[in-house]
Amino acid sequence: MLSEKVIIKNPTGLHLRPAGLFCKTAMQFECKILIEKKSRTKEVSANAKSVLSVLGACIKNGDEVTIICDGEDEEAALHVMVQIVEDGLGE
């Protein structure tokens, strides 16, 4: 299991279009991929391969999230998922 923290740079956070791109990218990998967000009151974990799960996490601009990859191709998956977030998810 590998994980890395990244900051969401999108001005509007993970709304439908960037969340869709995030999930479409995650589905290219065999490993389990989660995105976690901690706030002052709770911790939210979302399945990165489910648009509804990612949207339900309410991830906004400036939020620090942890991408967690666990499985056969976890190293490649983590690298690509972190890179796509750092590149702004198409925005």
mmCIF file of C-alpha atoms in Angstrom:
data_model
loop_
_atom_site.group_PDB
_atom_site.id
_atom_site.type_symbol
_atom_site.label_atom_id
_atom_site.label_comp_id
_atom_site.label_asym_id
_atom_site.label_seq_id
_atom_site.Cartn_x
_atom_site.Cartn_y
_atom_site.Cartn_z
ATOM 1 C CA MET A 1 0.000 0.000 0.000
ATOM 2 C CA LEU A 2 1.334 3.400 -1.052
ATOM 3 C CA SER A 3 -0.037 6.877 -0.357
ATOM 4 C CA GLU A 4 0.789 10.495 -1.029
ATOM 5 C CA LYS A 5 -0.728 13.825 0.009
ATOM 6 C CA VAL A 6 -1.594 16.463 -2.587
ATOM 7 C CA ILE A 7 -3.357 19.822 -2.581
ATOM 8 C CA ILE A 8 -6.368 20.339 -4.857
ATOM 9 C CA LYS A 9 -5.559 23.276 -7.151
ATOM 10 C CA ASN A 10 -8.787 23.434 -9.174
ATOM 11 C CA PRO A 11 -10.564 26.743 -8.507
ATOM 12 C CA THR A 12 -13.893 24.937 -8.103
ATOM 13 C CA GLY A 13 -12.595 21.726 -6.510
ATOM 14 C CA LEU A 14 -13.641 18.278 -7.688
ATOM 15 C CA HIS A 15 -16.939 19.077 -9.382
ATOM 16 C CA LEU A 16 -18.387 16.746 -12.039
ATOM 17 C CA ARG A 17 -15.920 17.241 -14.928
ATOM 18 C CA PRO A 18 -12.648 16.910 -12.965
ATOM 19 C CA ALA A 19 -14.124 14.170 -10.770
ATOM 20 C CA GLY A 20 -15.054 12.276 -13.935
ATOM 21 C CA LEU A 21 -11.532 12.623 -15.301
ATOM 22 C CA PHE A 22 -10.089 11.550 -11.939
ATOM 23 C CA CYS A 23 -12.301 8.436 -11.862
ATOM 24 C CA LYS A 24 -11.711 7.579 -15.528
ATOM 25 C CA THR A 25 -7.973 7.667 -14.868
ATOM 26 C CA ALA A 26 -8.315 5.544 -11.710
ATOM 27 C CA MET A 27 -10.284 2.893 -13.611
ATOM 28 C CA GLN A 28 -7.261 2.235 -15.830
ATOM 29 C CA PHE A 29 -5.554 0.487 -12.915
ATOM 30 C CA GLU A 30 -6.231 -2.856 -11.259
ATOM 31 C CA CYS A 31 -5.364 -1.757 -7.721
ATOM 32 C CA LYS A 32 -7.790 -0.289 -5.205
ATOM 33 C CA ILE A 33 -7.549 3.522 -5.150
ATOM 34 C CA LEU A 34 -8.993 5.719 -2.418
ATOM 35 C CA ILE A 35 -8.969 9.468 -1.919
ATOM 36 C CA GLU A 36 -9.183 10.681 1.690
ATOM 37 C CA LYS A 37 -9.897 14.132 3.037
ATOM 38 C CA LYS A 38 -9.582 15.072 6.690
ATOM 39 C CA SER A 39 -11.408 18.031 8.153
ATOM 40 C CA ARG A 40 -11.581 19.351 11.669
ATOM 41 C CA THR A 41 -14.578 17.208 12.492
ATOM 42 C CA LYS A 42 -14.323 14.088 10.341
ATOM 43 C CA GLU A 43 -12.391 12.039 7.805
ATOM 44 C CA VAL A 44 -13.973 11.229 4.450
ATOM 45 C CA SER A 45 -12.781 8.338 2.296
ATOM 46 C CA ALA A 46 -13.974 7.888 -1.289
ATOM 47 C CA ASN A 47 -13.522 5.168 -3.880
ATOM 48 C CA ALA A 48 -11.539 6.908 -6.642
ATOM 49 C CA LYS A 49 -13.199 4.702 -9.266
ATOM 50 C CA SER A 50 -16.715 5.981 -8.406
ATOM 51 C CA VAL A 51 -17.773 9.459 -9.535
ATOM 52 C CA LEU A 52 -20.595 9.552 -6.980
ATOM 53 C CA SER A 53 -18.228 8.593 -4.178
ATOM 54 C CA VAL A 54 -15.701 11.287 -5.177
ATOM 55 C CA LEU A 55 -18.419 13.945 -5.554
ATOM 56 C CA GLY A 56 -19.833 12.946 -2.156
ATOM 57 C CA ALA A 57 -16.494 13.701 -0.505
ATOM 58 C CA CYS A 58 -17.062 17.427 -1.272
ATOM 59 C CA ILE A 59 -13.414 18.117 -2.088
ATOM 60 C CA LYS A 60 -12.808 21.828 -2.592
ATOM 61 C CA ASN A 61 -9.992 24.073 -3.789
ATOM 62 C CA GLY A 62 -7.090 24.096 -1.339
ATOM 63 C CA ASP A 63 -8.082 20.840 0.391
ATOM 64 C CA GLU A 64 -5.246 18.478 1.210
ATOM 65 C CA VAL A 65 -6.154 14.949 0.179
ATOM 66 C CA THR A 66 -4.360 11.640 0.478
ATOM 67 C CA ILE A 67 -4.388 9.294 -2.498
ATOM 68 C CA ILE A 68 -4.008 5.673 -1.396
ATOM 69 C CA CYS A 69 -3.236 2.859 -3.836
ATOM 70 C CA ASP A 70 -3.206 -0.781 -2.792
ATOM 71 C CA GLY A 71 -2.598 -3.670 -5.156
ATOM 72 C CA GLU A 72 -0.641 -5.056 -8.040
ATOM 73 C CA ASP A 73 0.045 -1.814 -9.973
ATOM 74 C CA GLU A 74 -0.058 0.568 -6.995
ATOM 75 C CA GLU A 75 3.224 2.340 -7.752
ATOM 76 C CA ALA A 76 2.250 3.305 -11.311
ATOM 77 C CA ALA A 77 -1.281 4.205 -10.201
ATOM 78 C CA LEU A 78 -0.087 6.498 -7.417
ATOM 79 C CA HIS A 79 2.324 8.290 -9.739
ATOM 80 C CA VAL A 80 -0.355 8.900 -12.396
ATOM 81 C CA MET A 81 -3.098 9.896 -9.929
ATOM 82 C CA VAL A 82 -0.866 12.392 -8.110
ATOM 83 C CA GLN A 83 0.341 13.817 -11.428
ATOM 84 C CA ILE A 84 -3.190 14.340 -12.747
ATOM 85 C CA VAL A 85 -4.178 16.229 -9.576
ATOM 86 C CA GLU A 86 -1.019 18.363 -9.685
ATOM 87 C CA ASP A 87 -1.731 19.158 -13.357
ATOM 88 C CA GLY A 88 -5.150 20.562 -12.397
ATOM 89 C CA LEU A 89 -7.427 17.750 -13.603
ATOM 90 C CA GLY A 90 -7.907 19.244 -17.031
ATOM 91 C CA GLU A 91 -8.732 22.766 -15.883
#
